[in-house]
mmCIF file of C-alpha atoms and ligand atoms in Angstrom:
data_model
loop_
_atom_site.group_PDB
_atom_site.id
_atom_site.type_symbol
_atom_site.label_atom_id
_atom_site.label_comp_id
_atom_site.label_asym_id
_atom_site.label_seq_id
_atom_site.Cartn_x
_atom_site.Cartn_y
_atom_site.Cartn_z
ATOM 1 C CA MET F 1 -11.981 -3.514 -11.462
ATOM 2 C CA ALA F 2 -10.869 -1.357 -8.553
ATOM 3 C CA TYR F 3 -8.875 1.743 -9.367
ATOM 4 C CA THR F 4 -5.476 0.822 -7.945
ATOM 5 C CA VAL F 5 -3.046 3.130 -6.192
ATOM 6 C CA ALA F 6 0.227 1.672 -4.920
ATOM 7 C CA VAL F 7 2.747 3.272 -2.575
ATOM 8 C CA ALA F 8 6.357 2.171 -3.018
ATOM 9 C CA GLY F 9 9.872 3.095 -1.963
ATOM 10 C CA LYS F 10 12.639 2.267 0.474
ATOM 11 C CA GLY F 11 11.849 1.286 4.076
ATOM 12 C CA GLY F 12 11.384 4.196 6.454
ATOM 13 C CA THR F 13 10.572 6.791 3.801
ATOM 14 C CA GLY F 14 6.926 7.176 4.902
ATOM 15 C CA LYS F 15 5.035 4.755 2.624
ATOM 16 C CA THR F 16 2.765 3.419 5.349
ATOM 17 C CA THR F 17 2.139 6.886 6.774
ATOM 18 C CA LEU F 18 1.113 8.246 3.365
ATOM 19 C CA ALA F 19 -0.936 5.130 2.536
ATOM 20 C CA GLY F 20 -2.817 5.691 5.807
ATOM 21 C CA PHE F 21 -3.385 9.369 5.014
ATOM 22 C CA LEU F 22 -4.646 8.397 1.553
ATOM 23 C CA ILE F 23 -7.113 5.815 2.878
ATOM 24 C CA ASN F 24 -8.423 8.330 5.408
ATOM 25 C CA TYR F 25 -8.754 10.961 2.680
ATOM 26 C CA LEU F 26 -10.723 8.650 0.359
ATOM 27 C CA VAL F 27 -13.095 7.627 3.139
ATOM 28 C CA GLU F 28 -13.733 11.268 4.008
ATOM 29 C CA LYS F 29 -14.384 12.103 0.350
ATOM 30 C CA LYS F 30 -16.770 9.119 0.236
ATOM 31 C CA LEU F 31 -14.752 7.565 -2.584
ATOM 32 C CA THR F 32 -15.628 4.199 -1.117
ATOM 33 C CA PRO F 33 -15.588 1.240 -0.718
ATOM 34 C CA VAL F 34 -11.814 1.111 -0.341
ATOM 35 C CA LEU F 35 -9.741 -2.055 -0.033
ATOM 36 C CA ALA F 36 -6.474 -1.398 1.801
ATOM 37 C CA VAL F 37 -3.782 -4.012 1.220
ATOM 38 C CA ASP F 38 -0.788 -4.205 3.520
ATOM 39 C CA ALA F 39 1.717 -5.968 1.282
ATOM 40 C CA ASP F 40 4.803 -5.316 3.405
ATOM 41 C CA PRO F 41 5.702 -8.139 5.823
ATOM 42 C CA ASN F 42 7.438 -5.571 8.045
ATOM 43 C CA SER F 43 4.611 -3.161 7.886
ATOM 44 C CA ASN F 44 2.052 -1.855 10.286
ATOM 45 C CA LEU F 45 -0.599 -0.211 8.147
ATOM 46 C CA ASN F 46 -3.178 -1.553 10.601
ATOM 47 C CA GLU F 47 -1.601 0.488 13.409
ATOM 48 C CA VAL F 48 -1.698 3.665 11.349
ATOM 49 C CA LEU F 49 -5.386 2.909 10.670
ATOM 50 C CA GLY F 50 -6.116 1.827 14.245
ATOM 51 C CA GLU F 51 -7.187 -1.756 13.446
ATOM 52 C CA ASP F 52 -6.250 -5.123 14.974
ATOM 53 C CA VAL F 53 -5.143 -8.016 12.762
ATOM 54 C CA GLU F 54 -6.146 -11.615 13.484
ATOM 55 C CA THR F 55 -5.498 -13.488 10.259
ATOM 56 C CA THR F 56 -3.097 -12.675 7.435
ATOM 57 C CA LEU F 57 -3.006 -14.183 3.962
ATOM 58 C CA GLY F 58 0.294 -15.764 5.010
ATOM 59 C CA ASP F 59 -1.578 -17.631 7.776
ATOM 60 C CA ILE F 60 -4.181 -18.887 5.292
ATOM 61 C CA ARG F 61 -1.480 -20.009 2.870
ATOM 62 C CA GLU F 62 0.219 -21.939 5.667
ATOM 63 C CA ASP F 63 -3.029 -23.513 6.888
ATOM 64 C CA VAL F 64 -4.231 -24.542 3.437
ATOM 65 C CA SER F 65 -0.841 -25.942 2.398
ATOM 66 C CA ILE F 66 -0.598 -28.101 5.504
ATOM 67 C CA LYS F 67 -4.223 -29.293 5.354
ATOM 68 C CA ASN F 68 -3.867 -30.050 1.639
ATOM 69 C CA ARG F 69 -0.666 -32.038 2.239
ATOM 70 C CA ASP F 70 -2.245 -34.021 5.076
ATOM 71 C CA GLY F 71 -5.533 -34.560 3.237
ATOM 72 C CA LYS F 72 -7.371 -32.626 5.931
ATOM 73 C CA LEU F 73 -9.241 -30.071 3.883
ATOM 74 C CA PRO F 74 -12.941 -30.219 4.827
ATOM 75 C CA ALA F 75 -14.873 -32.793 2.844
ATOM 76 C CA GLY F 76 -17.888 -31.598 0.890
ATOM 77 C CA MET F 77 -16.282 -28.255 0.108
ATOM 78 C CA SER F 78 -14.062 -27.529 -2.891
ATOM 79 C CA LYS F 79 -10.550 -26.246 -2.192
ATOM 80 C CA THR F 80 -11.417 -22.977 -3.898
ATOM 81 C CA ASP F 81 -14.524 -22.541 -1.742
ATOM 82 C CA TYR F 82 -12.485 -23.263 1.363
ATOM 83 C CA ILE F 83 -9.891 -20.617 0.481
ATOM 84 C CA ASN F 84 -12.611 -18.118 -0.395
ATOM 85 C CA TYR F 85 -14.236 -18.754 2.957
ATOM 86 C CA GLN F 86 -10.918 -18.258 4.765
ATOM 87 C CA LEU F 87 -10.246 -15.086 2.788
ATOM 88 C CA GLN F 88 -13.575 -13.629 3.919
ATOM 89 C CA GLN F 89 -12.497 -14.244 7.529
ATOM 90 C CA ALA F 90 -9.234 -12.378 6.921
ATOM 91 C CA VAL F 91 -10.922 -9.196 5.684
ATOM 92 C CA ILE F 92 -10.788 -6.629 8.496
ATOM 93 C CA GLU F 93 -13.724 -4.265 8.395
ATOM 94 C CA GLY F 94 -12.831 -0.676 9.209
ATOM 95 C CA LYS F 95 -14.901 2.478 8.909
ATOM 96 C CA GLY F 96 -15.382 2.960 5.140
ATOM 97 C CA PHE F 97 -12.592 0.601 4.204
ATOM 98 C CA ASP F 98 -11.605 -3.048 4.453
ATOM 99 C CA LEU F 99 -8.069 -4.151 5.201
ATOM 100 C CA LEU F 100 -6.248 -7.237 4.018
ATOM 101 C CA VAL F 101 -2.816 -8.054 5.445
ATOM 102 C CA MET F 102 -0.444 -10.166 3.358
ATOM 103 C CA GLY F 103 1.697 -11.078 6.369
ATOM 104 C CA ARG F 104 4.759 -13.257 6.401
ATOM 105 C CA PRO F 105 6.533 -14.274 3.229
ATOM 106 C CA GLU F 106 6.591 -17.868 2.044
ATOM 107 C CA GLY F 107 8.602 -20.386 4.036
ATOM 108 C CA SER F 108 10.340 -23.391 2.587
ATOM 109 C CA GLY F 109 7.210 -25.528 2.097
ATOM 110 C CA CYS F 110 5.323 -26.018 -1.147
ATOM 111 C CA TYR F 111 2.866 -23.210 -1.562
ATOM 112 C CA CYS F 112 2.188 -23.282 -5.295
ATOM 113 C CA PHE F 113 -1.261 -24.728 -4.867
ATOM 114 C CA ALA F 114 -2.408 -22.377 -2.084
ATOM 115 C CA ASN F 115 -0.718 -19.378 -3.673
ATOM 116 C CA GLY F 116 -2.382 -19.812 -7.029
ATOM 117 C CA ILE F 117 -5.903 -19.968 -5.649
ATOM 118 C CA LEU F 118 -5.236 -17.277 -3.057
ATOM 119 C CA ARG F 119 -3.923 -14.908 -5.697
ATOM 120 C CA GLU F 120 -6.961 -15.341 -7.896
ATOM 121 C CA ALA F 121 -9.297 -14.993 -4.931
ATOM 122 C CA THR F 122 -7.628 -11.732 -3.864
ATOM 123 C CA ASP F 123 -7.807 -10.361 -7.381
ATOM 124 C CA ARG F 124 -11.491 -11.279 -7.536
ATOM 125 C CA LEU F 125 -12.141 -9.731 -4.129
ATOM 126 C CA SER F 126 -10.765 -6.392 -5.328
ATOM 127 C CA ASP F 127 -13.553 -6.237 -7.936
ATOM 128 C CA ASN F 128 -15.961 -5.430 -5.102
ATOM 129 C CA TYR F 129 -14.221 -2.142 -4.349
ATOM 130 C CA LYS F 130 -14.051 1.251 -5.990
ATOM 131 C CA LEU F 131 -10.437 1.727 -4.979
ATOM 132 C CA MET F 132 -7.589 -0.478 -3.853
ATOM 133 C CA ILE F 133 -4.626 1.036 -2.005
ATOM 134 C CA ILE F 134 -1.526 -1.136 -1.755
ATOM 135 C CA ASP F 135 1.205 -0.388 0.781
ATOM 136 C CA ASN F 136 4.121 -2.203 -0.824
ATOM 137 C CA GLU F 137 7.339 -3.687 0.366
ATOM 138 C CA ALA F 138 10.498 -2.205 -1.129
ATOM 139 C CA GLY F 139 10.954 -4.890 -3.782
ATOM 140 C CA LEU F 140 7.413 -4.826 -5.222
ATOM 141 C CA GLU F 141 7.337 -8.657 -4.906
ATOM 142 C CA HIS F 142 3.656 -8.725 -4.139
ATOM 143 C CA LEU F 143 2.780 -6.756 -7.263
ATOM 144 C CA SER F 144 4.898 -8.995 -9.442
ATOM 145 C CA ARG F 145 3.030 -12.047 -8.123
ATOM 146 C CA ARG F 146 -0.464 -10.756 -8.743
ATOM 147 C CA THR F 147 -2.352 -12.242 -11.643
ATOM 148 C CA THR F 148 -3.422 -8.765 -12.714
ATOM 149 C CA LYS F 149 -0.423 -6.501 -12.568
ATOM 150 C CA ASN F 150 -1.952 -3.201 -13.469
ATOM 151 C CA VAL F 151 -1.642 -0.197 -11.197
ATOM 152 C CA ASP F 152 -3.288 3.102 -12.087
ATOM 153 C CA ILE F 153 -1.067 5.334 -10.001
ATOM 154 C CA MET F 154 2.121 4.502 -8.160
ATOM 155 C CA PHE F 155 3.575 6.930 -5.641
ATOM 156 C CA ALA F 156 7.295 6.419 -5.097
ATOM 157 C CA VAL F 157 8.072 7.911 -1.694
ATOM 158 C CA SER F 158 11.534 9.297 -1.040
ATOM 159 C CA GLU F 159 13.390 10.931 1.774
ATOM 160 C CA CYS F 160 14.794 14.362 1.058
ATOM 161 C CA SER F 161 18.301 13.458 -0.130
ATOM 162 C CA LYS F 162 20.130 12.723 -3.357
ATOM 163 C CA ARG F 163 20.448 9.063 -2.404
ATOM 164 C CA GLY F 164 16.765 8.975 -1.535
ATOM 165 C CA ILE F 165 15.798 10.261 -4.969
ATOM 166 C CA GLU F 166 18.146 7.744 -6.568
ATOM 167 C CA ALA F 167 16.404 4.948 -4.649
ATOM 168 C CA ALA F 168 13.030 6.225 -5.895
ATOM 169 C CA ALA F 169 14.404 6.197 -9.433
ATOM 170 C CA ARG F 170 15.118 2.494 -8.961
ATOM 171 C CA VAL F 171 11.389 1.947 -8.421
ATOM 172 C CA LYS F 172 10.942 3.171 -11.984
ATOM 173 C CA GLN F 173 13.563 0.686 -13.158
ATOM 174 C CA LEU F 174 11.957 -2.130 -11.181
ATOM 175 C CA ILE F 175 8.576 -1.453 -12.787
ATOM 176 C CA GLU F 176 10.175 -2.013 -16.182
ATOM 177 C CA GLU F 177 12.067 -5.112 -15.071
ATOM 178 C CA LEU F 178 8.982 -6.724 -13.520
ATOM 179 C CA LYS F 179 6.895 -5.677 -16.520
ATOM 180 C CA LEU F 180 4.292 -4.064 -14.279
ATOM 181 C CA ASP F 181 1.589 -2.114 -16.013
ATOM 182 C CA VAL F 182 1.810 1.178 -14.095
ATOM 183 C CA LYS F 183 -0.106 3.934 -15.845
ATOM 184 C CA ASP F 184 1.411 6.825 -13.914
ATOM 185 C CA LEU F 185 4.393 7.017 -11.586
ATOM 186 C CA TYR F 186 4.797 10.012 -9.296
ATOM 187 C CA LEU F 187 7.451 10.933 -6.782
ATOM 188 C CA ILE F 188 6.540 12.269 -3.341
ATOM 189 C CA VAL F 189 9.426 13.657 -1.294
ATOM 190 C CA ASN F 190 8.648 13.241 2.395
ATOM 191 C CA ARG F 191 10.050 14.859 5.562
ATOM 192 C CA VAL F 192 11.173 17.927 3.668
ATOM 193 C CA PRO F 193 12.834 20.638 5.831
ATOM 194 C CA PRO F 194 11.202 24.089 6.105
ATOM 195 C CA GLU F 195 13.525 25.556 3.446
ATOM 196 C CA GLY F 196 12.086 23.152 0.842
ATOM 197 C CA LEU F 197 13.889 21.223 -1.900
ATOM 198 C CA SER F 198 17.394 22.417 -2.749
ATOM 199 C CA ASP F 199 18.358 23.111 -6.353
ATOM 200 C CA ASP F 200 20.615 20.044 -6.215
ATOM 201 C CA ILE F 201 17.719 17.780 -5.254
ATOM 202 C CA LYS F 202 15.515 19.361 -7.924
ATOM 203 C CA GLY F 203 18.280 18.687 -10.442
ATOM 204 C CA THR F 204 18.509 15.044 -9.393
ATOM 205 C CA ILE F 205 14.729 14.629 -9.758
ATOM 206 C CA GLU F 206 14.920 16.092 -13.261
ATOM 207 C CA SER F 207 17.906 14.001 -14.261
ATOM 208 C CA TYR F 208 15.910 10.822 -13.599
ATOM 209 C CA ASP F 209 12.894 12.218 -15.376
ATOM 210 C CA LEU F 210 10.690 11.705 -12.331
ATOM 211 C CA LYS F 211 7.343 13.478 -12.087
ATOM 212 C CA LEU F 212 7.109 15.226 -8.733
ATOM 213 C CA ALA F 213 3.593 15.027 -7.259
ATOM 214 C CA GLY F 214 4.586 17.207 -4.336
ATOM 215 C CA THR F 215 6.484 17.382 -1.073
ATOM 216 C CA VAL F 216 5.376 16.615 2.483
ATOM 217 C CA PRO F 217 7.128 18.489 5.269
ATOM 218 C CA MET F 218 8.815 17.086 8.332
ATOM 219 C CA ASP F 219 6.000 17.185 10.890
ATOM 220 C CA MET F 220 6.810 16.560 14.547
ATOM 221 C CA LYS F 221 3.153 15.722 15.235
ATOM 222 C CA VAL F 222 3.552 12.576 13.120
ATOM 223 C CA PHE F 223 6.453 11.456 15.312
ATOM 224 C CA GLU F 224 4.581 12.376 18.462
ATOM 225 C CA TYR F 225 1.474 10.353 17.527
ATOM 226 C CA ASP F 226 3.564 7.384 16.381
ATOM 227 C CA ASN F 227 5.603 7.339 19.566
ATOM 228 C CA LYS F 228 2.504 7.543 21.743
ATOM 229 C CA GLY F 229 0.919 4.706 19.741
ATOM 230 C CA ILE F 230 -1.966 6.881 18.519
ATOM 231 C CA PRO F 231 -3.213 5.882 15.024
ATOM 232 C CA LEU F 232 -1.913 8.485 12.566
ATOM 233 C CA VAL F 233 -5.348 8.759 10.936
ATOM 234 C CA GLN F 234 -6.370 10.642 14.082
ATOM 235 C CA LEU F 235 -3.972 13.504 13.312
ATOM 236 C CA PRO F 236 -5.785 16.824 12.961
ATOM 237 C CA LYS F 237 -6.563 17.741 9.354
ATOM 238 C CA ASP F 238 -4.627 20.985 9.680
ATOM 239 C CA SER F 239 -1.381 19.311 10.756
ATOM 240 C CA ASP F 240 1.326 20.029 8.176
ATOM 241 C CA ALA F 241 1.888 16.506 6.849
ATOM 242 C CA VAL F 242 -1.835 15.749 6.553
ATOM 243 C CA LYS F 243 -2.646 19.075 4.917
ATOM 244 C CA THR F 244 0.051 18.854 2.253
ATOM 245 C CA SER F 245 -0.576 15.206 1.430
ATOM 246 C CA ARG F 246 -4.273 16.005 0.963
ATOM 247 C CA GLN F 247 -3.320 18.734 -1.500
ATOM 248 C CA ILE F 248 -1.316 16.165 -3.460
ATOM 249 C CA PHE F 249 -4.255 13.732 -3.500
ATOM 250 C CA ASP F 250 -6.622 16.538 -4.550
ATOM 251 C CA GLU F 251 -4.403 17.386 -7.466
ATOM 252 C CA ILE F 252 -3.380 13.935 -8.672
ATOM 253 C CA LEU F 253 -6.346 11.749 -7.838
ATOM 254 C CA ILE F 254 -9.583 13.657 -7.844
ATOM 255 C CA THR F 255 -9.633 14.660 -11.519
ATOM 256 C CA ARG F 256 -8.764 11.105 -12.544
ATOM 257 C CA LEU F 257 -11.380 9.503 -10.330
ATOM 258 C CA LYS F 258 -14.065 11.813 -11.663
ATOM 259 C CA ALA F 259 -13.101 11.117 -15.289
HETATM 260 N N1 LIG O 301 6.201 13.818 7.248
HETATM 261 C C1 LIG O 301 6.687 13.201 8.326
HETATM 262 N N2 LIG O 301 7.169 13.929 9.368
HETATM 263 C C2 LIG O 301 7.662 13.308 10.458
HETATM 264 N N3 LIG O 301 7.760 11.985 10.605
HETATM 265 C C3 LIG O 301 7.330 11.197 9.601
HETATM 266 C C4 LIG O 301 6.752 11.755 8.412
HETATM 267 N N4 LIG O 301 6.399 10.737 7.595
HETATM 268 C C5 LIG O 301 6.722 9.589 8.253
HETATM 269 N N5 LIG O 301 7.284 9.854 9.456
HETATM 270 C C6 LIG O 301 7.799 8.886 10.442
HETATM 271 O O1 LIG O 301 8.809 8.115 9.820
HETATM 272 C C7 LIG O 301 8.774 6.772 10.256
HETATM 273 C C8 LIG O 301 8.704 5.826 9.066
HETATM 274 O O2 LIG O 301 7.455 6.012 8.402
HETATM 275 P P1 LIG O 301 6.679 4.790 7.714
HETATM 276 O O3 LIG O 301 5.452 5.370 7.121
HETATM 277 O O4 LIG O 301 6.523 3.658 8.660
HETATM 278 O O5 LIG O 301 7.721 4.401 6.570
HETATM 279 P P2 LIG O 301 7.758 3.115 5.591
HETATM 280 O O6 LIG O 301 6.364 2.564 5.507
HETATM 281 O O7 LIG O 301 8.203 3.650 4.272
HETATM 282 O O8 LIG O 301 8.742 2.169 6.165
HETATM 283 C C9 LIG O 301 7.590 6.644 11.195
HETATM 284 O O9 LIG O 301 8.072 6.691 12.505
HETATM 285 C C10 LIG O 301 6.756 7.870 10.880
HETATM 286 O O10 LIG O 301 6.080 8.316 12.030
HETATM 287 MG MG1 LIG O 302 5.739 0.584 5.885
#
């Protein structure tokens, strides 16, 4: 089974940015093949990675549900084979990684049938990879719906404020409520000002018993690339945000992956 790293937290905290940096890092370290999963319907992991999306899992679910209802699934092919075939078409091949986009959430139709098979097929697909990186939506809905719910490392990303840390602490609570099997949860505080974390923020982190993996500074280059529409994975390796996030990955991931 693929070693699974999930990135979670409130919208706008930098989940997708850090997921993109992580995927780029793993490819450079040749810790491949990597399966990147964009599990946030509002997300744009593909843009950070510089890839175009044609088909999402949401599209497949819609297509299969309608064809199944209307009796229009291709004859001579089992439903499972048909979904597997569709899933293969939805895998976007990048350089050293593949990307799967979950896409839109379920509508009001009946998706139980398509969902069940799709879920199993996605879980099976992940067996072909060394690592799976999941860019989550705030509520962790996708993780709770997977058949296998284990995550090796979860990074809860927070902005640099008391309220931000409190929101990250809710990720910890949500993991318990959803009964997710997360082996290690780490906090990353993003967009930290040059003066670093204040004693108050450090106190809040401690009071929630959160393990701090590290901090990533506010980096105007990230903004600049995003606003110009340049994929963030093209940021120079010595830019502040890239450099510090790589240090975090070196420290937290490398020893575990070599074990
Ligand atoms: N360290 C950073 N310094 C400056 N801007 C950042 C940094 N991290 C993320 N951003 C910017 O913040 C915005 C939100 O980031 P994003 O990764 O999309 O968040 P999320 O996936 O959590 O919603 C983006 O415009 C991104 O360019
Ligand atoms: Mg995002």
